[in-house]
PDB file of C-alpha atoms in Angstrom:
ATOM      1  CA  UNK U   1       2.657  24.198  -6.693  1.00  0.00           C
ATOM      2  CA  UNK U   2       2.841  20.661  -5.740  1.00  0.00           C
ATOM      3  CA  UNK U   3      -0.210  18.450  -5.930  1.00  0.00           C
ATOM      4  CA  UNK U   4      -1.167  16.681  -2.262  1.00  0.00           C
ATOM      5  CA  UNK U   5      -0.347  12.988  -2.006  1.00  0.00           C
ATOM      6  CA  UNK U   6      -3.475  10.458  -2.010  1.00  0.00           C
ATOM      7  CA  UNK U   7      -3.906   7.868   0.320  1.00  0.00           C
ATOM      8  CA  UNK U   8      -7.085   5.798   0.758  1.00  0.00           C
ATOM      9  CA  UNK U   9      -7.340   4.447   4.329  1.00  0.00           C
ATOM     10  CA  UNK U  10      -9.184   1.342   4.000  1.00  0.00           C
ATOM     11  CA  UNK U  11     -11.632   0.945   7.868  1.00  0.00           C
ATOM     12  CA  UNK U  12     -11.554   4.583   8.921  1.00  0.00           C
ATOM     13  CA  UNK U  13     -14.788   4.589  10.600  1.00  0.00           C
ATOM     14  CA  UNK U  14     -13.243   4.419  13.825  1.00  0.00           C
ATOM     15  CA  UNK U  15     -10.339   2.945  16.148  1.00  0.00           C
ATOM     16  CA  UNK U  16      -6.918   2.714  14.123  1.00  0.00           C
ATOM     17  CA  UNK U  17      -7.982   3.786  10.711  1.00  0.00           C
ATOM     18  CA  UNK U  18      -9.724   7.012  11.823  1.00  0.00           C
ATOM     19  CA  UNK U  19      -7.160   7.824  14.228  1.00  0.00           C
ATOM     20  CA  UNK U  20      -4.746   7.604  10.581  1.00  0.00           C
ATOM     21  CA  UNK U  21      -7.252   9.108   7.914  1.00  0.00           C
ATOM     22  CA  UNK U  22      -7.272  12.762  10.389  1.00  0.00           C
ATOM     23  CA  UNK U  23      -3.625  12.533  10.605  1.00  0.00           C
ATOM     24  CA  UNK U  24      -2.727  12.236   7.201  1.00  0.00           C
ATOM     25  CA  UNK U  25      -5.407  14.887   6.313  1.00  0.00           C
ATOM     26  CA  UNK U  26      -3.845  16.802   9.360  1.00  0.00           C
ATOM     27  CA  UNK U  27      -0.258  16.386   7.247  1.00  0.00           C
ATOM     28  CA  UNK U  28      -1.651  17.925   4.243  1.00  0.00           C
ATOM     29  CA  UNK U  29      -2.209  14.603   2.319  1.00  0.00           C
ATOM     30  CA  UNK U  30      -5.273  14.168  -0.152  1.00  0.00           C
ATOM     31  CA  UNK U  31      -7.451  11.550   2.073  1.00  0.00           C
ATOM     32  CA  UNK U  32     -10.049   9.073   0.923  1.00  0.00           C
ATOM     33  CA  UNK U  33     -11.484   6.718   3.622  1.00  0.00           C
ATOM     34  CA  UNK U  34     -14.172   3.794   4.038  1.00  0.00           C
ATOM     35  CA  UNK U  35     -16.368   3.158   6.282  1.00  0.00           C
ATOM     36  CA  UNK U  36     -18.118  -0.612   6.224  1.00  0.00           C
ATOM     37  CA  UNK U  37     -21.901   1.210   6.042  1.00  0.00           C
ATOM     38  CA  UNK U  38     -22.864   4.644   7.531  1.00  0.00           C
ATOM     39  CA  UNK U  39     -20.164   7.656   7.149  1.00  0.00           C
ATOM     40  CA  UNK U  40     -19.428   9.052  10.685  1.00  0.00           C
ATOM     41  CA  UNK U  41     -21.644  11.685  12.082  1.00  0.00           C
ATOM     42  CA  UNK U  42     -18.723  13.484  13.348  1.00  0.00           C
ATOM     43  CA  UNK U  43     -16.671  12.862   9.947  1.00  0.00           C
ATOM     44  CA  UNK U  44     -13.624  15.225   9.004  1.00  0.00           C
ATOM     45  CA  UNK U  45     -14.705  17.446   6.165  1.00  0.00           C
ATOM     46  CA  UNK U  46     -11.616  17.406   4.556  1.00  0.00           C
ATOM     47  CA  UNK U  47     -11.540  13.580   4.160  1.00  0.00           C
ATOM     48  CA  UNK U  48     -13.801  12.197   1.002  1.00  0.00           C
ATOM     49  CA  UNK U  49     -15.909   9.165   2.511  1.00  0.00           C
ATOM     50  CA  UNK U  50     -16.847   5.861   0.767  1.00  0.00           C
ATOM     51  CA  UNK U  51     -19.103   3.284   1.878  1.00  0.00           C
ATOM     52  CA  UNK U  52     -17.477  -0.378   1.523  1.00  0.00           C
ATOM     53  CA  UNK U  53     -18.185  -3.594   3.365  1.00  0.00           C
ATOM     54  CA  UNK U  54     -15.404  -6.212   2.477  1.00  0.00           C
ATOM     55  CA  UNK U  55     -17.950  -8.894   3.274  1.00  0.00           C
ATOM     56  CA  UNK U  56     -19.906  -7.626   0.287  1.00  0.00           C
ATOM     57  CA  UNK U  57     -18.350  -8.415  -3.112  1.00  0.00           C
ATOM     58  CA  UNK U  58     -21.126  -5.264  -4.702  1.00  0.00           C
ATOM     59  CA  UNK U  59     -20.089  -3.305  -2.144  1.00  0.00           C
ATOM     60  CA  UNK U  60     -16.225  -3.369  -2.624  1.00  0.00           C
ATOM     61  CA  UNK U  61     -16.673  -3.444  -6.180  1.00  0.00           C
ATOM     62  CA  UNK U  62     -18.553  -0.517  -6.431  1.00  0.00           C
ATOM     63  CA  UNK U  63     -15.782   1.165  -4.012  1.00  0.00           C
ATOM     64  CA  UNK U  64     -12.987   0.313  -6.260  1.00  0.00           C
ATOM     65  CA  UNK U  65     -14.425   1.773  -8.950  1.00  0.00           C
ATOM     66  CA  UNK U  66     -13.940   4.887  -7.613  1.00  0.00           C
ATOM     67  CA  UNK U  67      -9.981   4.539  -8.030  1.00  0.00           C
ATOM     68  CA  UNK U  68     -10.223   2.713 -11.730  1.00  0.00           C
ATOM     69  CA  UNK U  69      -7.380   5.308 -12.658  1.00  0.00           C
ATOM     70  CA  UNK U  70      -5.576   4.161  -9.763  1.00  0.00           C
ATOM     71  CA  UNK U  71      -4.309   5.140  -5.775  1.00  0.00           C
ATOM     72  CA  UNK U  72      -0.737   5.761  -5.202  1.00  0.00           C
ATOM     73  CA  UNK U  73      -0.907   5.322  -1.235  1.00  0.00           C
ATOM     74  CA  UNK U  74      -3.260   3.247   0.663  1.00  0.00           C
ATOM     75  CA  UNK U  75      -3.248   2.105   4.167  1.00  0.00           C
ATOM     76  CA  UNK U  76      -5.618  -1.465   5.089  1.00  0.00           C
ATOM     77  CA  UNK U  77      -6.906  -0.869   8.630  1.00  0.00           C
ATOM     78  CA  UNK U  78      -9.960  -2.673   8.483  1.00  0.00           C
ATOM     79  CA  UNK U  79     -10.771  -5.443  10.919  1.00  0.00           C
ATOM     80  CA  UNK U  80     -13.858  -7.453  11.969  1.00  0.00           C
ATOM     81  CA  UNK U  81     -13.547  -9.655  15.546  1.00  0.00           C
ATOM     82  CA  UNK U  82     -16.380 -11.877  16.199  1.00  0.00           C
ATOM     83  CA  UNK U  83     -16.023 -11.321  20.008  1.00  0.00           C
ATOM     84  CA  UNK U  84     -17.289  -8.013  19.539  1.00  0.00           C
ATOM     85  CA  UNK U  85     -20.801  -9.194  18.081  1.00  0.00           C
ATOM     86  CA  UNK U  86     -23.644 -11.594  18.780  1.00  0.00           C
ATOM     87  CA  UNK U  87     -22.890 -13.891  16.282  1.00  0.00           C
ATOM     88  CA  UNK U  88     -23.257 -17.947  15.333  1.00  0.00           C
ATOM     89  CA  UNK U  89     -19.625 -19.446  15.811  1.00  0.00           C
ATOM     90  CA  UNK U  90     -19.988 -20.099  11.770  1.00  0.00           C
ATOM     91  CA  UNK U  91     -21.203 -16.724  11.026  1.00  0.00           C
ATOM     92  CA  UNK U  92     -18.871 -14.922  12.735  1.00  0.00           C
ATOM     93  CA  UNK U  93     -15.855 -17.070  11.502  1.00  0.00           C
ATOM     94  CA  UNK U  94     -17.480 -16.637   7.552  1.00  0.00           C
ATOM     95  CA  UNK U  95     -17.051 -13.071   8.086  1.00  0.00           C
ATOM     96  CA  UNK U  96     -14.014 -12.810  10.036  1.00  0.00           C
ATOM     97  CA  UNK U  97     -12.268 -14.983   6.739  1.00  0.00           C
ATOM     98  CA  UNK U  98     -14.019 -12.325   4.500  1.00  0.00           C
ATOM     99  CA  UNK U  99     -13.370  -8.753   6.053  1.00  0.00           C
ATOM    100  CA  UNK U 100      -9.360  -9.663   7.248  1.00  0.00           C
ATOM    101  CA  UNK U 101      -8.870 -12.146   4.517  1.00  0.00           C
ATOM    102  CA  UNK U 102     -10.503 -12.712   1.200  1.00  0.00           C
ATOM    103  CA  UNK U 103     -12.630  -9.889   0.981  1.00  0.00           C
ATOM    104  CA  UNK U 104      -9.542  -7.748   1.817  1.00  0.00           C
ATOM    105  CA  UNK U 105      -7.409  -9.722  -0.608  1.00  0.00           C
ATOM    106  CA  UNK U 106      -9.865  -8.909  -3.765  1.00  0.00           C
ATOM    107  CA  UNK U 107     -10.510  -5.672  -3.022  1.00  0.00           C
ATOM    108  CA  UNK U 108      -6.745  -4.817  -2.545  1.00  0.00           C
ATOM    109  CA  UNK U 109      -6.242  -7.199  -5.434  1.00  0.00           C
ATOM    110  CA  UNK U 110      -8.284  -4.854  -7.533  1.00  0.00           C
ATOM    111  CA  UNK U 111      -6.379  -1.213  -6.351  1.00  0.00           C
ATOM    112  CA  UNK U 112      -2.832  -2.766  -6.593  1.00  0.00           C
ATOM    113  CA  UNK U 113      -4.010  -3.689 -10.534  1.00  0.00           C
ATOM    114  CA  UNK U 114      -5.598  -0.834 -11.540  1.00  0.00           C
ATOM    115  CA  UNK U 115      -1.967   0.968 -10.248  1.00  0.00           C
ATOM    116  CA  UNK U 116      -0.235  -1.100 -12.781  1.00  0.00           C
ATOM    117  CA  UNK U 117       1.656  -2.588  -9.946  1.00  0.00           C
ATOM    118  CA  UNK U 118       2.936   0.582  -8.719  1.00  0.00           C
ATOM    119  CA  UNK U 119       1.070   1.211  -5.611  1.00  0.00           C
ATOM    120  CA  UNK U 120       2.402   1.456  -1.914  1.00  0.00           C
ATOM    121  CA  UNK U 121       0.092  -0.408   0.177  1.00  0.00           C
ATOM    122  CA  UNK U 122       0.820  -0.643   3.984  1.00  0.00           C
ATOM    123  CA  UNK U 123      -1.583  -3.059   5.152  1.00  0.00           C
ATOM    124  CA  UNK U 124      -2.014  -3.392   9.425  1.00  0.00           C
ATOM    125  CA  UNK U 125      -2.204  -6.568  10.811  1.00  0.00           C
ATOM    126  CA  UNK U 126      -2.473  -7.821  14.526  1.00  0.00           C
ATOM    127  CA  UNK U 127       0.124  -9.592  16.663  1.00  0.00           C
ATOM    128  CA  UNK U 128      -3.092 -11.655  17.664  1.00  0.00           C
ATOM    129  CA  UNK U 129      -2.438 -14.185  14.722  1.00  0.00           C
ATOM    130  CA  UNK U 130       0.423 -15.261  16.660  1.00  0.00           C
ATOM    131  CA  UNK U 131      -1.293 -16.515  20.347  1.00  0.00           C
ATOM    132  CA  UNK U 132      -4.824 -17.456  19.338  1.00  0.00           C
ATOM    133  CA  UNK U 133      -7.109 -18.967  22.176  1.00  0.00           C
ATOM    134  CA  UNK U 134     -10.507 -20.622  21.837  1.00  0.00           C
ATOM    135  CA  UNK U 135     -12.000 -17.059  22.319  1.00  0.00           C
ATOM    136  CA  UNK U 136      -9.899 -15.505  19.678  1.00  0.00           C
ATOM    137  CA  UNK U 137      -9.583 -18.199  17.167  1.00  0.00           C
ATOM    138  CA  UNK U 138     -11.637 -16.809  14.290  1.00  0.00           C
ATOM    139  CA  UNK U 139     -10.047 -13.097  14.937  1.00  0.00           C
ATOM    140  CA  UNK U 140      -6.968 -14.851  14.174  1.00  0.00           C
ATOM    141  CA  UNK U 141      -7.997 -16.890  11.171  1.00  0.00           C
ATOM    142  CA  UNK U 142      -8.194 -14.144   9.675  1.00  0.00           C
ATOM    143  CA  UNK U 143      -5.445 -12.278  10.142  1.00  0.00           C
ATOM    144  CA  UNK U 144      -3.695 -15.160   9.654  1.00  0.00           C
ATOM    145  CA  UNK U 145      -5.056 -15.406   6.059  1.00  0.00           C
ATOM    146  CA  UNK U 146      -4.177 -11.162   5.634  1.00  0.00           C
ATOM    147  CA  UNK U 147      -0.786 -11.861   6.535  1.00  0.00           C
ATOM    148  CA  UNK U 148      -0.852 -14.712   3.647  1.00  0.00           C
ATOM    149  CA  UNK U 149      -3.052 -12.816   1.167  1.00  0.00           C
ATOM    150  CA  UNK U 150      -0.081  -9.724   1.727  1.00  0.00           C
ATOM    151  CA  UNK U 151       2.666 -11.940   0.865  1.00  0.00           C
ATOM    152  CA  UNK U 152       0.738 -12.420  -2.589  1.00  0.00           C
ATOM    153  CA  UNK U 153       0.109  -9.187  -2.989  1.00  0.00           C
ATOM    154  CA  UNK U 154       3.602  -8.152  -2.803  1.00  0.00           C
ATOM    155  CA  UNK U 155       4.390 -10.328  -5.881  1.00  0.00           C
ATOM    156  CA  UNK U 156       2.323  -7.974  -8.309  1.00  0.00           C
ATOM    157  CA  UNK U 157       4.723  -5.210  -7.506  1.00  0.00           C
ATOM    158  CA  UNK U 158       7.875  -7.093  -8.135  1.00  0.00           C
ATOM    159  CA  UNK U 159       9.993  -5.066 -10.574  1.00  0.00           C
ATOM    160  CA  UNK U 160       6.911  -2.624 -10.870  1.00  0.00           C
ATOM    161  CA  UNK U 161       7.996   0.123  -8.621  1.00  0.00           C
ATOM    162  CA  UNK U 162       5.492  -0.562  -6.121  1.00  0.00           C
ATOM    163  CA  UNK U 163       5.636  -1.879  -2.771  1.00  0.00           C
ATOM    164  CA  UNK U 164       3.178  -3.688  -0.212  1.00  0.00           C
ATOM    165  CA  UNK U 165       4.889  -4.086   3.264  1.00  0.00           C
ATOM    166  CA  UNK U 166       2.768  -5.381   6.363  1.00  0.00           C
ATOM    167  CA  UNK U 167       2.770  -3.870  10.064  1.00  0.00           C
ATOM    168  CA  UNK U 168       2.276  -5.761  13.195  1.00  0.00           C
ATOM    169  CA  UNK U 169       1.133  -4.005  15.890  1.00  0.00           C
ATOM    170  CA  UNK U 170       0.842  -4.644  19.649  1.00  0.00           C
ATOM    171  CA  UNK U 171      -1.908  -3.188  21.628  1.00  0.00           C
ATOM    172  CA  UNK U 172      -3.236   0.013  20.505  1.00  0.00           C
ATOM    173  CA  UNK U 173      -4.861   3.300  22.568  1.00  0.00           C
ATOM    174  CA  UNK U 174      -7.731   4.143  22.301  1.00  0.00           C
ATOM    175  CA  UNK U 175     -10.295   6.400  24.690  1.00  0.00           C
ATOM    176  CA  UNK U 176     -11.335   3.061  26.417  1.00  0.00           C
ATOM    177  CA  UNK U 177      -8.327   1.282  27.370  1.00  0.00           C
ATOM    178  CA  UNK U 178      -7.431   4.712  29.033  1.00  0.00           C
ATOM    179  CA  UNK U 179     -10.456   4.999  30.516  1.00  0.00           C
ATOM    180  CA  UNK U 180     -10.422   1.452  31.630  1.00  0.00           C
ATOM    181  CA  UNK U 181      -6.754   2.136  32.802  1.00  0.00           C
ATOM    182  CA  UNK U 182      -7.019   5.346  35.082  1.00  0.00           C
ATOM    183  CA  UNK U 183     -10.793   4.131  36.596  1.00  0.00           C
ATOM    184  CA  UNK U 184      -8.507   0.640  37.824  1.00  0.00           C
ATOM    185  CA  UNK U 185      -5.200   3.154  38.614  1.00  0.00           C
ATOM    186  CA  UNK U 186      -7.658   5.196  41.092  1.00  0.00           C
ATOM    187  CA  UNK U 187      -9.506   2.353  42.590  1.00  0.00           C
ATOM    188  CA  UNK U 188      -6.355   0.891  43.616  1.00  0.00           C
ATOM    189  CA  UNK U 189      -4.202   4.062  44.079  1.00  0.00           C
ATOM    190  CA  UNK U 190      -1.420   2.704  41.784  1.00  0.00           C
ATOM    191  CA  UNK U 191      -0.295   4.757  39.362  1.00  0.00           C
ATOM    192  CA  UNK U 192      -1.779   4.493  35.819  1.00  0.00           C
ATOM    193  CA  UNK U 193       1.526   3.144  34.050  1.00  0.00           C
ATOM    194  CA  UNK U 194       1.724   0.273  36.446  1.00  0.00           C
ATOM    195  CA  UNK U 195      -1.525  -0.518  35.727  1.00  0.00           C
ATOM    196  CA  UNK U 196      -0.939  -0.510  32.033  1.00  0.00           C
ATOM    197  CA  UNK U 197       1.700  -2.267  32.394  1.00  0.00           C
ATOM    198  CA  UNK U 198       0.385  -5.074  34.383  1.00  0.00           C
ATOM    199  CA  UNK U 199      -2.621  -5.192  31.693  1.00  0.00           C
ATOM    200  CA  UNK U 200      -0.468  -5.461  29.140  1.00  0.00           C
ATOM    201  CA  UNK U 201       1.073  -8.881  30.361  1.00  0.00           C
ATOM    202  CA  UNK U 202      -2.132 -10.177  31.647  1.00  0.00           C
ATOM    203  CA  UNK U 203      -3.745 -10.164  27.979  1.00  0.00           C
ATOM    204  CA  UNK U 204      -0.209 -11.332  26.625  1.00  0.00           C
ATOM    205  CA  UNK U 205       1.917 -13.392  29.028  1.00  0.00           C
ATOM    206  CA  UNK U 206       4.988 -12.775  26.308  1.00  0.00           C
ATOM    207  CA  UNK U 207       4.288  -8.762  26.615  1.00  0.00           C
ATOM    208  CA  UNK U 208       7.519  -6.687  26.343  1.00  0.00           C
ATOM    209  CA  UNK U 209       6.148  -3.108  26.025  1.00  0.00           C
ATOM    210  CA  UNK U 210       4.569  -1.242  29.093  1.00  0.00           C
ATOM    211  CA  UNK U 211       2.676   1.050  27.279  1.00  0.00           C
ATOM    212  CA  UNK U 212      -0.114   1.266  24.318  1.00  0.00           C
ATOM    213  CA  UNK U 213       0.817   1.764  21.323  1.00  0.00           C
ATOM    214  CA  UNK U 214      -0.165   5.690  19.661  1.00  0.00           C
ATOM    215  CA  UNK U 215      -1.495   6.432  16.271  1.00  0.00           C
ATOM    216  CA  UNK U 216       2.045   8.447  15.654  1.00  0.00           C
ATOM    217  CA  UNK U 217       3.644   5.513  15.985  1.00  0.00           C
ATOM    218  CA  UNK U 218       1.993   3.810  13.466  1.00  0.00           C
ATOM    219  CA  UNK U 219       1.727   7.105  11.030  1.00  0.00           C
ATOM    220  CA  UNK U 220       5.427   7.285  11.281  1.00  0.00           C
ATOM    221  CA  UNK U 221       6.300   3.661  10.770  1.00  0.00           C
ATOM    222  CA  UNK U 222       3.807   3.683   6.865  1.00  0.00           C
ATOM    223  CA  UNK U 223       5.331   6.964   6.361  1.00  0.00           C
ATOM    224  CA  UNK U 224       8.658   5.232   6.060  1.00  0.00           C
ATOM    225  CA  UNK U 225       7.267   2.339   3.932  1.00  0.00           C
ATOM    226  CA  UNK U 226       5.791   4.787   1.373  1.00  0.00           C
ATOM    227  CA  UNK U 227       9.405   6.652   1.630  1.00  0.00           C
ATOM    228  CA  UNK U 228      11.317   3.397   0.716  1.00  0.00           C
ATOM    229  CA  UNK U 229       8.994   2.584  -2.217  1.00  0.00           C
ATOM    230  CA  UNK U 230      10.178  -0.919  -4.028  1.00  0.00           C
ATOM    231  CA  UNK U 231      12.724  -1.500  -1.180  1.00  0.00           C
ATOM    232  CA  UNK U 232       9.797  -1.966   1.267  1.00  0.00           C
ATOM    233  CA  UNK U 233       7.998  -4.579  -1.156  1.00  0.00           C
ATOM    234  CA  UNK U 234       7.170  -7.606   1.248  1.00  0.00           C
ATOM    235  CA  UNK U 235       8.564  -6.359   4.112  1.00  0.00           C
ATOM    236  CA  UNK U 236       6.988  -7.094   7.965  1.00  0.00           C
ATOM    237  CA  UNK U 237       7.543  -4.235  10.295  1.00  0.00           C
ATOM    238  CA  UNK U 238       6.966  -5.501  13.783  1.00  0.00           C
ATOM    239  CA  UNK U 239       5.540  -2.756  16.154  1.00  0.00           C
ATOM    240  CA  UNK U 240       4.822  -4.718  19.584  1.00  0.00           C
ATOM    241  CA  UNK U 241       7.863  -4.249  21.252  1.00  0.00           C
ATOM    242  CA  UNK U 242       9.150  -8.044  20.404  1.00  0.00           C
ATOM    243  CA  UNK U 243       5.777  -9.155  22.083  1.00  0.00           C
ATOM    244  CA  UNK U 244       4.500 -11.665  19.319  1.00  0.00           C
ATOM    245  CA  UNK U 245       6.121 -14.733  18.636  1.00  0.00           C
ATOM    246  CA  UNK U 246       5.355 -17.449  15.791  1.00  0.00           C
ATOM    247  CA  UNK U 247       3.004 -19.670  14.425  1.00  0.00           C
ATOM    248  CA  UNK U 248       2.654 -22.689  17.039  1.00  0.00           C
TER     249      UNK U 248
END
């Protein structure tokens, strides 16, 4: 009988990453996840959960040990935006540039070596590093510096067998932007995809999709980078409908 496939999905306490972690456990793979402190009350069973908080060089360290023989599939979810905490402007920024940067770099640093290079890493970044405002500016710093840090990555796997590709996604679902999106669709008696729609272009003027993006999606779009193996080494997958644009 054939042995499951590992993957380690890297932020699956909630949003993206958990939404991934339950659907490659749901596919039959062999699933290890983190979570930046506590394990989810409500966590799958099936999936074996590791504490690991990127801003927290004993913390990753200690996680990566776990793997010293190596992962063959891992998936980077994990994000940190300072909007969504009461932070100093610094304080957020430091650990913006740690969790979606640095931090992320050595930790993924570590896996990629301990593979021997052979690895498939599919690491998720944001279309936000392409439009950042004054509100969003250290959210994008740092996914700004993933996007770099993935590049580098990449090189270890060069004639190695490996790959690590990057995706960058649009807007994603989630149980509050439908919420959000059908309380606004009845208070206006519109229906739900125009209001969606309309969202969609009012957070990002250059929107060209008119409708969130689903954890399939995603699933389906790694799936293929794993499947391609050294061909996919360095490559950017854009999922955002041709929303994002370049650096300015």
């Amino acid at each position: 009988m054939t042995e499951p496939r590992q993957v380690l999905v890297v932020g699956a306490s909630r949003g993206l990453g958990r939404e991934l972690a339950t659907l490659f456990a749901l596919d039959g793979w062999n699933v290890f996840a983190t979570a930046t402190r506590d394990i989810p009350l409500d966590a799958d069973s099936t999936i074996t959960w590791l504490a690991c908080d990127l801003a927290d060089e004993n913390s990753w360290s200690a996680a990566t040990a776990e793997f010293s023989a190596g992962i063959d599939h891992i998936v980077f979810c994990s994000a940190f935006d300072p909007r969504t905490v009461d932070l100093p402007l610094l304080e957020g920024l430091r650990r913006s540039l740690m969790v979606n940067g640095a931090g992320a770099y050595a930790f993924l640093l570590s896996l990629v070596e301990s593979s021997g290079g052979t690895a498939r890493v599919a690491v998720v970044n944001s279309e936000a590093l392409y439009y950042p405002d004054r509100q969003s500016a250290a959210y994008a710093a740092g996914k700004a510096a993933l996007k770099v840090f993935t590049a580098a990555l990449s090189g270890l796997c060069l004639g190695r067998g490996g790959a690590v590709f990057e995706l960058v996604l649009g807007p994603l679902d989630s149980d509050e932007r439908r919420q959000r999106s059908a309380a606004a669709a009845a208070g206006s008696g519109r229906d739900v995809r125009d209001v969606v729609a309309q969202a969609l272009v009012k957070a990002n003027p250059e929107s060209k999709i008119d409708r969130f993006i689903q954890p399939e999606d995603c699933l389906r779009l790694i799936q293929c980078g794993f499947d391609l193996g050294a061909i996919a080494n360095g490559a950017s997958f854009r999922l955002d409908g041709g929303s994002g644009g370049a650096f300015r």
